[in-house]
XYZ file of C-alpha atoms in Angstrom:
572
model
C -20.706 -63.123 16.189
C -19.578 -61.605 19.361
C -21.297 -58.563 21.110
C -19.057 -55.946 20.466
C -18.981 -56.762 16.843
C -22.796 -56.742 16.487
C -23.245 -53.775 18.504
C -20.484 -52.124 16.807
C -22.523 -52.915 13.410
C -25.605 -51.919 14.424
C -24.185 -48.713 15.479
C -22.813 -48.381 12.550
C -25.623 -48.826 10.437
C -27.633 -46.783 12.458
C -25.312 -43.758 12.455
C -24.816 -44.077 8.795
C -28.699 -43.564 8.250
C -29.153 -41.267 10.401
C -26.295 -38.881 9.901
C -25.429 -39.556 6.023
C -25.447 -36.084 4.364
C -27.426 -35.200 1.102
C -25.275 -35.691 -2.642
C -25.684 -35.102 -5.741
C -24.451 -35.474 -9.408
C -24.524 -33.651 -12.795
C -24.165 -36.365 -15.783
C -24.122 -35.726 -19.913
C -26.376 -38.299 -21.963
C -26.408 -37.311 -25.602
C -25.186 -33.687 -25.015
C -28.031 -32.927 -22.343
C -27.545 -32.051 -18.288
C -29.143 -34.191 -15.964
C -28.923 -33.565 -12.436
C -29.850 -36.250 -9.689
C -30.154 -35.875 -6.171
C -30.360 -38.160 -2.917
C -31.627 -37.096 0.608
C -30.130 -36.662 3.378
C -30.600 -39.004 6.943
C -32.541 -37.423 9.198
C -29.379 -35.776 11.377
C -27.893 -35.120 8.012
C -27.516 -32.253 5.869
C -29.537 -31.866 2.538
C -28.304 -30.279 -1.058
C -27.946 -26.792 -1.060
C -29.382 -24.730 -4.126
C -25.833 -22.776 -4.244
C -23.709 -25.652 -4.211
C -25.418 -27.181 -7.651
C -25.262 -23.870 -9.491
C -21.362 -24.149 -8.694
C -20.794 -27.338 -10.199
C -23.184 -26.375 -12.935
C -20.971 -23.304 -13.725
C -17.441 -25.217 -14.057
C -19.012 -27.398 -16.047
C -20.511 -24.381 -18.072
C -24.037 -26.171 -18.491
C -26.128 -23.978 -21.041
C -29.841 -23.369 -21.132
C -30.191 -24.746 -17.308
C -34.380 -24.534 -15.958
C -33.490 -22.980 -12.682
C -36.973 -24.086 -11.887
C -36.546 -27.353 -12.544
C -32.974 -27.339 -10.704
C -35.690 -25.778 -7.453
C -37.439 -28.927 -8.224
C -35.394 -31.455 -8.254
C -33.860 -30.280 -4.972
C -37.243 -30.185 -3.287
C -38.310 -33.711 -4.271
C -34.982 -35.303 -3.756
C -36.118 -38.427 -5.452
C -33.092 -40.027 -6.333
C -34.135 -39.992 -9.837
C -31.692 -38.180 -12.993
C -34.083 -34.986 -14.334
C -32.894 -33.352 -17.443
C -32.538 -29.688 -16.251
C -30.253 -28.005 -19.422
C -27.566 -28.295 -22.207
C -23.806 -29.822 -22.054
C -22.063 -27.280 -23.672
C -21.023 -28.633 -27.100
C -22.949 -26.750 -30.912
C -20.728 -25.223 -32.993
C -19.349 -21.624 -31.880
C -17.539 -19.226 -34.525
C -14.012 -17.689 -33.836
C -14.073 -14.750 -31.492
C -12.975 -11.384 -30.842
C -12.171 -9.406 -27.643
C -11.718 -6.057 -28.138
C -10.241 -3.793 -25.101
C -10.219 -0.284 -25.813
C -7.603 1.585 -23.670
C -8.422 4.179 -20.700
C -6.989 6.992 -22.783
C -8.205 5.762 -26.391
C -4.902 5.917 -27.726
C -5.050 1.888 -28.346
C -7.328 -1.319 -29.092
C -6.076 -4.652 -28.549
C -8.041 -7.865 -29.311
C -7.296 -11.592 -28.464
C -8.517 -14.180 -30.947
C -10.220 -17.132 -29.378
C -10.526 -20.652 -31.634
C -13.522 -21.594 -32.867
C -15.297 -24.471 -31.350
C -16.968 -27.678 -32.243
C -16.293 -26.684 -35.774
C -17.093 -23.192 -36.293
C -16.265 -20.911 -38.959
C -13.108 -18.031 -38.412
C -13.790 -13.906 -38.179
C -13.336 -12.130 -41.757
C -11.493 -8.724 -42.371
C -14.994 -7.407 -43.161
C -16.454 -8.995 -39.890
C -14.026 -7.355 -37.606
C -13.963 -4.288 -39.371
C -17.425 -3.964 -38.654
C -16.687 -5.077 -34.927
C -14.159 -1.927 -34.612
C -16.974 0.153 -36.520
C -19.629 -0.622 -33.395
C -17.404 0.728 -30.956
C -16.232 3.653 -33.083
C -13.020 3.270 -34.164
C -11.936 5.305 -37.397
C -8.003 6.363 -36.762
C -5.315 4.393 -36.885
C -6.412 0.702 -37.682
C -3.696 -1.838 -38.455
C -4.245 -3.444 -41.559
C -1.694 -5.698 -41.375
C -2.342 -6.708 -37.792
C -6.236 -7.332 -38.693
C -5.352 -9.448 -41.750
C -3.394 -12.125 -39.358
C -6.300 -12.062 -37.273
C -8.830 -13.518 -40.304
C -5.915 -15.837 -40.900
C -5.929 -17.338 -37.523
C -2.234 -17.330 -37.272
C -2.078 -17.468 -33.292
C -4.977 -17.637 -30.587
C -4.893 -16.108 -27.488
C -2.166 -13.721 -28.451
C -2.835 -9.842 -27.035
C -2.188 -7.822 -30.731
C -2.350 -4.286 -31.078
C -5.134 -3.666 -34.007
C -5.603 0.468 -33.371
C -3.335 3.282 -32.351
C -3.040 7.044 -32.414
C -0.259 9.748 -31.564
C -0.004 9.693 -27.837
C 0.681 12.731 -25.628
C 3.621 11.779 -23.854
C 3.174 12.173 -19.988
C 4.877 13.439 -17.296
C 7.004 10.643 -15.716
C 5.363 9.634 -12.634
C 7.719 9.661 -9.237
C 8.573 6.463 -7.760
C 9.795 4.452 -4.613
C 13.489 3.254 -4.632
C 13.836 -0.062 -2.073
C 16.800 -0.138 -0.030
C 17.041 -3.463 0.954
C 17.190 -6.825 -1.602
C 13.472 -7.484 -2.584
C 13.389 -9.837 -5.509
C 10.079 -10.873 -7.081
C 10.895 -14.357 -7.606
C 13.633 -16.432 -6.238
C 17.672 -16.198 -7.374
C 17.463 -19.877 -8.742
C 21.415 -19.653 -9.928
C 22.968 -22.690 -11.172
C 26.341 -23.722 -10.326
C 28.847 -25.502 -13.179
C 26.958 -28.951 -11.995
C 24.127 -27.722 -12.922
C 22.817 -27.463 -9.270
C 20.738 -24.362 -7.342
C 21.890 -23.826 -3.890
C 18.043 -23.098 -2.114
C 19.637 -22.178 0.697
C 21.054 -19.170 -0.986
C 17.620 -17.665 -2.671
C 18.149 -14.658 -1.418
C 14.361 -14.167 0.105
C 15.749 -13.995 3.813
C 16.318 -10.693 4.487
C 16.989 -8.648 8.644
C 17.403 -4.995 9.262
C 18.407 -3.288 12.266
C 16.027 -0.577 13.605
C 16.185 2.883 12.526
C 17.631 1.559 9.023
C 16.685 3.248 5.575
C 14.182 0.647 3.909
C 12.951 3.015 0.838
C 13.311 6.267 -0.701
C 10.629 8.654 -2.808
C 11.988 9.477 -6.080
C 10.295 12.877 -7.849
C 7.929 13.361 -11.092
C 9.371 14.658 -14.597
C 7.168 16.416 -16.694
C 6.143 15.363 -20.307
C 4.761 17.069 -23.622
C 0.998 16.905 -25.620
C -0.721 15.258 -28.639
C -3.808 12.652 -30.620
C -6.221 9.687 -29.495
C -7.693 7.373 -31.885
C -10.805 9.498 -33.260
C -8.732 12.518 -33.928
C -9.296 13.990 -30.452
C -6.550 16.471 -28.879
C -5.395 15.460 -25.554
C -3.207 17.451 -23.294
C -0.320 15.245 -21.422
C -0.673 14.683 -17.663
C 1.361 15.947 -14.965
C 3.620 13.190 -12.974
C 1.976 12.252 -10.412
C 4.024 11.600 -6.818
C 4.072 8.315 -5.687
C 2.190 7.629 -2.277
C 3.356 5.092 0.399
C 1.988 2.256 1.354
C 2.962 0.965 4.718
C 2.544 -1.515 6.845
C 3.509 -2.495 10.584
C 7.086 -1.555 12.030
C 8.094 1.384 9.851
C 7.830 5.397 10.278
C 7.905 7.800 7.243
C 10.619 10.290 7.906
C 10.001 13.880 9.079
C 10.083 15.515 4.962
C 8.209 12.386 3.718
C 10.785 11.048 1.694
C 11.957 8.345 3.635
C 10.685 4.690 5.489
C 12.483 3.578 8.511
C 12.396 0.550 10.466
C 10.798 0.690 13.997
C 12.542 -2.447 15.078
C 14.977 -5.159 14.268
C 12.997 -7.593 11.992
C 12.865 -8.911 8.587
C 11.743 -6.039 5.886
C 9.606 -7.246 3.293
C 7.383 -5.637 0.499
C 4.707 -7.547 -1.006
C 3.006 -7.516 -4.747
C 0.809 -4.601 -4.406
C 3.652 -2.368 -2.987
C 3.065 -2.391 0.694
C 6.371 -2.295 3.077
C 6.128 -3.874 6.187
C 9.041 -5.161 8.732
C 7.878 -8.630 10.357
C 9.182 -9.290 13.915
C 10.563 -12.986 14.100
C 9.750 -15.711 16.106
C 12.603 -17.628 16.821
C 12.512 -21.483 17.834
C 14.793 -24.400 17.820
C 12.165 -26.908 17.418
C 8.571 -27.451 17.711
C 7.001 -30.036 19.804
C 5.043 -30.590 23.165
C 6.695 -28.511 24.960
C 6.113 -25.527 22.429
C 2.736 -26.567 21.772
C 1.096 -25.553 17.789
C 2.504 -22.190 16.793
C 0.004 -19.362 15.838
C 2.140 -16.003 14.916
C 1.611 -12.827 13.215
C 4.840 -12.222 11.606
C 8.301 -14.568 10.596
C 8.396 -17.698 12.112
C 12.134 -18.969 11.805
C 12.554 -23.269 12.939
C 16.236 -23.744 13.680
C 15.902 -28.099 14.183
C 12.890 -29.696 14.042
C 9.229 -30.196 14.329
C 7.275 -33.222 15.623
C 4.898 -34.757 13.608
C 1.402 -33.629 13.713
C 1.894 -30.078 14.787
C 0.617 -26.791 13.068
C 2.018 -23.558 12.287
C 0.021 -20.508 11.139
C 1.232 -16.963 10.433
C 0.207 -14.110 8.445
C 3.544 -13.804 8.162
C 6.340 -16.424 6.152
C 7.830 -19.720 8.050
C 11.759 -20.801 7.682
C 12.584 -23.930 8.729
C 15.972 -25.190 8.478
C 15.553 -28.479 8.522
C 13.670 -31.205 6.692
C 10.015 -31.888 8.339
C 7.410 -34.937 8.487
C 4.198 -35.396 8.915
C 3.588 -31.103 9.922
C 0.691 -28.628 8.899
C 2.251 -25.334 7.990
C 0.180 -22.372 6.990
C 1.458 -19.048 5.873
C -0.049 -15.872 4.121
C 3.483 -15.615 3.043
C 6.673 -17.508 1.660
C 7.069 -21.331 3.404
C 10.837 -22.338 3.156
C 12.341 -25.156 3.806
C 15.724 -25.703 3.532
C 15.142 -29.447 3.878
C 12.327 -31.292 2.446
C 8.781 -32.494 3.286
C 7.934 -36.215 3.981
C 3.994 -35.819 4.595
C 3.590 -39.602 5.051
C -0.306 -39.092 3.318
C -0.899 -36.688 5.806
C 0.597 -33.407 6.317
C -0.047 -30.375 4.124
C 1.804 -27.194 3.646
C -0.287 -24.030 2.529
C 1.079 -20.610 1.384
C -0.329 -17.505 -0.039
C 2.448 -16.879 -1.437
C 5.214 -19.139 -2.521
C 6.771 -22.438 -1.464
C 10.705 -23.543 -1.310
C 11.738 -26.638 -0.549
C 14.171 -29.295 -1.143
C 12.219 -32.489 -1.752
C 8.389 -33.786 -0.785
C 7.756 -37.180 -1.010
C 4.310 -38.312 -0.329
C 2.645 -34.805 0.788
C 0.567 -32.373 -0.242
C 1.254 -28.475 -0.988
C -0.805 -25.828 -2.593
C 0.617 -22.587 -3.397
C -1.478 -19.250 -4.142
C 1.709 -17.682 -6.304
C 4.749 -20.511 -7.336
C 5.930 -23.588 -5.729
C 9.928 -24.214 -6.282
C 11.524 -27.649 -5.656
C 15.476 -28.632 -6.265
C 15.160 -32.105 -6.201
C 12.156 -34.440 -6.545
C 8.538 -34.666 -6.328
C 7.527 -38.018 -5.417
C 3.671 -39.297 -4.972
C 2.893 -36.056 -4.106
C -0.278 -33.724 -4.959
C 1.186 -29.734 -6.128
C -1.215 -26.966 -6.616
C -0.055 -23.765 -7.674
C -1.938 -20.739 -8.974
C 0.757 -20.002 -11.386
C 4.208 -22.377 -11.076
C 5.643 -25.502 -9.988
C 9.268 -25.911 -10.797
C 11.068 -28.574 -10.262
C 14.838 -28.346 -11.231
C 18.200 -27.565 -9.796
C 19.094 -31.377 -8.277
C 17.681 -34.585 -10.006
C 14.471 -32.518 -10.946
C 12.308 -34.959 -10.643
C 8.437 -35.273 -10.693
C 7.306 -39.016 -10.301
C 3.861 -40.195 -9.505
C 1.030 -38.201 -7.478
C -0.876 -35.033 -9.290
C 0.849 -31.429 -10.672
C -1.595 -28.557 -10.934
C -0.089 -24.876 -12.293
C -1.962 -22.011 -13.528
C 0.592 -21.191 -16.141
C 3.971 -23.399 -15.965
C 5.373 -26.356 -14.693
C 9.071 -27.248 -15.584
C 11.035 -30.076 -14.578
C 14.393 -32.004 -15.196
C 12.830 -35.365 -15.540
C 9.052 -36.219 -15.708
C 7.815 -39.939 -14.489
C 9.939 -42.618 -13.710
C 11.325 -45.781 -15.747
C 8.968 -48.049 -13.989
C 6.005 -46.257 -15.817
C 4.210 -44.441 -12.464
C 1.454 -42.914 -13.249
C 1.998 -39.323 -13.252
C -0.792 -36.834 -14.052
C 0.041 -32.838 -14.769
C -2.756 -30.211 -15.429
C -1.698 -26.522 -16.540
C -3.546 -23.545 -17.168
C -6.103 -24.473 -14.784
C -7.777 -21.610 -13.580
C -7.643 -20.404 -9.944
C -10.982 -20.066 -8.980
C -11.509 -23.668 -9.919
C -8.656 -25.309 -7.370
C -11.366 -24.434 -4.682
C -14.360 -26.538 -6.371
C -11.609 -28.961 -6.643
C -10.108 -28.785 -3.108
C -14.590 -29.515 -2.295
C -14.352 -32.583 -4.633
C -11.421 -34.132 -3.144
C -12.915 -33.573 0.672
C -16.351 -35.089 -0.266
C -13.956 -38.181 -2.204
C -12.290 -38.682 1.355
C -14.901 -38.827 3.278
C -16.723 -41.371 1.478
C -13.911 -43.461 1.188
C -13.276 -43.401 5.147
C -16.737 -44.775 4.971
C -16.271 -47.403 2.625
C -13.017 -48.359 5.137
C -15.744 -48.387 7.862
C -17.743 -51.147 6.138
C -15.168 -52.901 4.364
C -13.835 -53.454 8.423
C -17.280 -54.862 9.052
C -17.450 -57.226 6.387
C -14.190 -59.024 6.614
C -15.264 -59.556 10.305
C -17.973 -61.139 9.705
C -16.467 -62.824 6.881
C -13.485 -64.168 9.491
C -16.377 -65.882 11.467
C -18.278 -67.124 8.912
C -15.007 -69.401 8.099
C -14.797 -70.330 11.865
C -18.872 -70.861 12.691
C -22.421 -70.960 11.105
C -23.682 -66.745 11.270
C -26.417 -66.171 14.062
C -29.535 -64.596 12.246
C -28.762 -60.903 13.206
C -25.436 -61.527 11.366
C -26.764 -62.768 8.503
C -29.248 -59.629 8.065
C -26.277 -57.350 8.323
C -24.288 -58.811 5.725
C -26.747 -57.732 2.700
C -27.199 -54.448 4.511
C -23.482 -53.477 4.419
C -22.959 -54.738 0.970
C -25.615 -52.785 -0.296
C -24.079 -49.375 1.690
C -20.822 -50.553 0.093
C -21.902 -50.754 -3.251
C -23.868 -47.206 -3.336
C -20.893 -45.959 -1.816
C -18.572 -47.214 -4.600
C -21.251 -45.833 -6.876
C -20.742 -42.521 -5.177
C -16.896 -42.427 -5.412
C -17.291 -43.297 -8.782
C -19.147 -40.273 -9.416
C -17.305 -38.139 -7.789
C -14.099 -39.233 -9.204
C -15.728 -38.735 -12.487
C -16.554 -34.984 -11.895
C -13.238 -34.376 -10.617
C -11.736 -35.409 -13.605
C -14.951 -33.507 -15.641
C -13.404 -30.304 -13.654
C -10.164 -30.583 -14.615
C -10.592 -31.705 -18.165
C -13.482 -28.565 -19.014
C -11.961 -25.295 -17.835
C -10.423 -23.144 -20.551
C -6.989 -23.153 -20.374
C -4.602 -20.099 -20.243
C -3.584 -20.190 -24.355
C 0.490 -19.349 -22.301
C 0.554 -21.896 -20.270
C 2.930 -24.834 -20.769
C 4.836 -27.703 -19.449
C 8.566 -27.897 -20.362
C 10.668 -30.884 -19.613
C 14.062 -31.167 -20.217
C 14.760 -34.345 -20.424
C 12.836 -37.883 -20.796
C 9.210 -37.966 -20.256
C 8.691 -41.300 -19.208
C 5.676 -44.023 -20.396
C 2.778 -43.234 -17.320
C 3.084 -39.691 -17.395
C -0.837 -37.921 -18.681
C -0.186 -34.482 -19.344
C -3.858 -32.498 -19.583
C -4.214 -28.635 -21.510
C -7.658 -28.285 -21.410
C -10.976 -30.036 -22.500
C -10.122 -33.134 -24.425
C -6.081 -31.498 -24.722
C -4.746 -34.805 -23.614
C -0.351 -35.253 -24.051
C 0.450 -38.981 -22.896
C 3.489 -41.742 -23.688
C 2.235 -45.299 -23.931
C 5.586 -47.844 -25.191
C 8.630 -45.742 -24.816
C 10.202 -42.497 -23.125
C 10.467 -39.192 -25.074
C 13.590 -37.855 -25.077
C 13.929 -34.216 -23.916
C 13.763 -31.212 -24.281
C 9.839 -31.414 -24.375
C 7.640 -27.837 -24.468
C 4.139 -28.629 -24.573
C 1.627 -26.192 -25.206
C -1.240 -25.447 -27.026
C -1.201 -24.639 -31.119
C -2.554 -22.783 -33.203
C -5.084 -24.940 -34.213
C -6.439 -25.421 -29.911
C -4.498 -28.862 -29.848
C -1.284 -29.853 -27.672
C 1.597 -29.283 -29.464
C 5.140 -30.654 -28.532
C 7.959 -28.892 -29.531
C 11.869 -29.032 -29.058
C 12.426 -25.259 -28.557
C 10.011 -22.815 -26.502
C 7.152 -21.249 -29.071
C 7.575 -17.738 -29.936
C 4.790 -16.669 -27.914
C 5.757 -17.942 -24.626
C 9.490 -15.827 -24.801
C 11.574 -17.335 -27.258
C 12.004 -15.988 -30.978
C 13.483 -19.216 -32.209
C 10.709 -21.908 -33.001
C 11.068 -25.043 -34.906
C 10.471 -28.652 -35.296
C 6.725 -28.007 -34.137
C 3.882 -30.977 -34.120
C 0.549 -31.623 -33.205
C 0.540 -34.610 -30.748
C -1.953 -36.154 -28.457
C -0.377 -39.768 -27.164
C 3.154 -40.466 -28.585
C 4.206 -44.050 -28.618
């Protein structure tokens, strides 16, 4: 063994001991919690309390001995300690009742039973109404589907009274193109032109961006316990404003201070961005940090970042790039991240294509032509349609819809989709995925070690020093392994034990191919084994808390028309 592989070894080892961080791990033996945890090398950095009771809470552990999780944390003994409940006993039906502001209305959403418990009675949610002291107006008719179950997770209407009708409050009129979500238009080929989405918008200064529009007034009447209310004046709408624009002398109008792109975002605010305007990005640019509109007219070298609180346009097609945006990220191209780049937007994403790259959306992510061994996080959307529509291999997380042309490939990729996931939980999971590549950049790190020494053992007889180490590293592979196993298990734990969002769903519309592992929810597992499904595919959950796949949209998620309706969990 030569020098600078021993010394590289025993540096190895060394820093390994000294400077391996603290884990831990949550398992479920016969419905119980037990939590173990290792400690940290002496440079490294132990457990902290707050990080287990996260992990404890997405996996909604019951009856958890915080003094025991104190415990366990101080000894760090390496050794599983039973410290509460996996969830799991029998739970009856539920009701949430949401009284409104002004008492003229109650609304409840039914949630299933669990584990096999029994559903609500008329008499039981009677009583319910009784406790918070409604006595006008209760819908017979909408309480009997309730004790029948006929749809979870449904908003109904289940009280109302005679409602004053209020002054009409005054508004703001927007003078310049605005749309909420995208103009996704197909042409007769069935194509969307994403170059044409109508989200890039300029003004020149001193134009008219908004107008106020005044109140109307409105009339009296009766709230749910028999009480008189008086209707309520319209109220005037105020501005909200943000950089670049003046309010007119009168206060009914916004201008522009400069030439820029106008924009107004979800809670209302105006704002003009100034734009940045480059033809590409590279060393001689440098990485780009900008407040507003960042606009890339060619290209950008691999490896370089772009922030902005503002949105980024590029033009063309981009590699191996790190693009961060408070707002929109469009690309009129695609994205080729090559296992490395990432794009990030709090907002939404456009794009043509991404093949082997990452994105992660706070609102919607839209793509016109494929998806390829890519990982997609959205907080509410990923749609994939317009070109080929394609989504084939890599991971698909949406907090309420993902919709596609074609889902998997022929060749049986494996394809994994996850909908209704919950935002606050794509964070735990973004943790989970960091702590999986780490470990497995050290498992590279040994794995490099061993087939060295394994080379020489084929050429020579190992000197003593060599032979210690080999033992040594197999044993740090091996607890490694065990590691990533257990992470990879609770990432999967994660995603399979939130509570999905009862509107979510995936619609395909056409094959689904064999590969593809579409997840709802806890144990709400859609996959195809021997042959491709033929679209068009909704799937969703049912009545009864299982996936159901379905030909036509359900009539809760927007379409009247419902038919040919079945409970499936792996189609062959």
């Amino acid at each position: 063994m030569s020098d600078s592989i021993r010394n590289f070894t025993e540096s190895f080892l060394k820093d390994l001991e000294e400077n391996e961080n603290g884990f831990f791990k949550v398992e479920n033996l016969d419905g119980l919690a037990y939590l173990t945890i290792f400690p940290a090398g002496k440079k490294g950095k132990d457990v902290e309390y707050r990080e287990i009771l996260k992990r404890l809470e997405v996996f909604k552990i019951s009856e958890v001995s915080e003094d025991e999780v104190k415990r366990v944390l101080r000894s760090k003994d390496s050794q599983p300690h039973l410290i509460g409940k996996w969830p799991g006993k029998p739970e009856p039906s539920s009701l949430d009742l949401k009284i409104s502001e002004d008492k003229m209305s109650v609304y409840g959403i039914l949630h299933p039973p669990k584990f096999g418990g029994k559903l609500l009675t008329k008499e039981e949610i009677h009583s319910q109404l009784g406790s918070l002291g409604i006595v006008f107006g209760i819908l017979e008719e909408a309480i009997g589907k309730l004790s029948q179950a006929e749809e979870y997770g449904k908003r109904t209407l289940i009280a109302e009274g005679e409602p004053p009708v209020p002054g009409k409050d005054g508004d703001i009129r927007i003078l310049f193109q605005h749309p909420e979500t995208p103009t996704l238009e197909e042409d007769e080929f069935g194509r969307v032109d994403f170059k044409n989405i109508q989200i890039i918008q300029s003004v020149k200064k001193n134009q008219k961006l908004a107008e106020k529009i005044s109140p109307s007034p409105g009339k009296p009447g009766k709230n749910t316990k028999g009480e008189v209310l008086p209707f309520e004046e319209g109220k005037f709408a105020e501005w909200r404003l943000g950089p670049n624009v003046k309010i007119s002398e009168d206060g009914n109008l916004v201008q522009s201070l400069i030439d820029g792109r106008p924009l107004i975002d979800r809670f209302g605010t105006i704002r003009v961005d100034e734009v940045c305007l480059l033809e590409n990005v590279d060393f001689s640019t440098g990485n780009i940090n900008f407040p507003g509109t960042i606009i890339v007219e060619e290209s950008i070298a691999d490896g370089f970042t772009l922030e902005t609180d503002g949105s980024i346009i590029v033009k063309k097609s981009v590699g191996k790039v790190f693009l961060k945006a408070k707002g929109d990220i469009v690309l009129s191209g695609g994205f080729m991240g090559r296992n490395g780049g990432m794009i990030e937007s709090g907002s939404d994403i456009y794009a043509k294509f991404i093949e082997q790259g990452k994105m992660i959306a706070k609102n919607s992510i839209f793509i016109e032509e494929a998806a390829m061994h890519s990982e997609l996080i959205a907080g509410e959307s990923v749609v994939v349609r317009g070109g080929r529509g394609e989504i084939i291999g890599g991971q698909c997380v949406a907090g309420k819809m993902i919709t596609c042309t074609k889902l998997g490939a022929i060749v049986e990729t494996k394809t994994i989709l996850s909908c209704g996931m919950p935002p606050e939980l794509l964070a735990e999971l973004e943790d989970l995925k960091s702590e999986i590549r780490k470990n497995q950049e050290i498992i590279k790190k040994v794995d490099t070690s061993l087939q060295k020494l394994n080379d020489d053992s084929q050429r020579r007889s190992l000197t003593a020093e060599e032979k210690e180490s080999l033992p040594k590293l197999q044993a740090i592979r091996q607890k490694y392994h065990s590691i990533l196993e257990n992470l990879y298990a609770q990432e999967q734990s994660a995603i399979l034990s939130f509570d999905p969002d009862r509107n979510s769903f995936v619609e395909v519309e056409r094959e689904i191919f064999p590969g593809v592992e579409i997840n709802l929810g806890r144990n709400k597992k859609f996959s195809v084994k021997l042959k491709e499904l033929p679209g068009p595919s909704f799937l969703y959950l049912g009545g009864d808390g299982q996936v159901a796949h379905s030909k036509v949209k359900p009539k809760r998620l927007g379409i009247l028309q419902e038919e040919s309706v079945e409970t499936e969990t792996s189609p062959d």
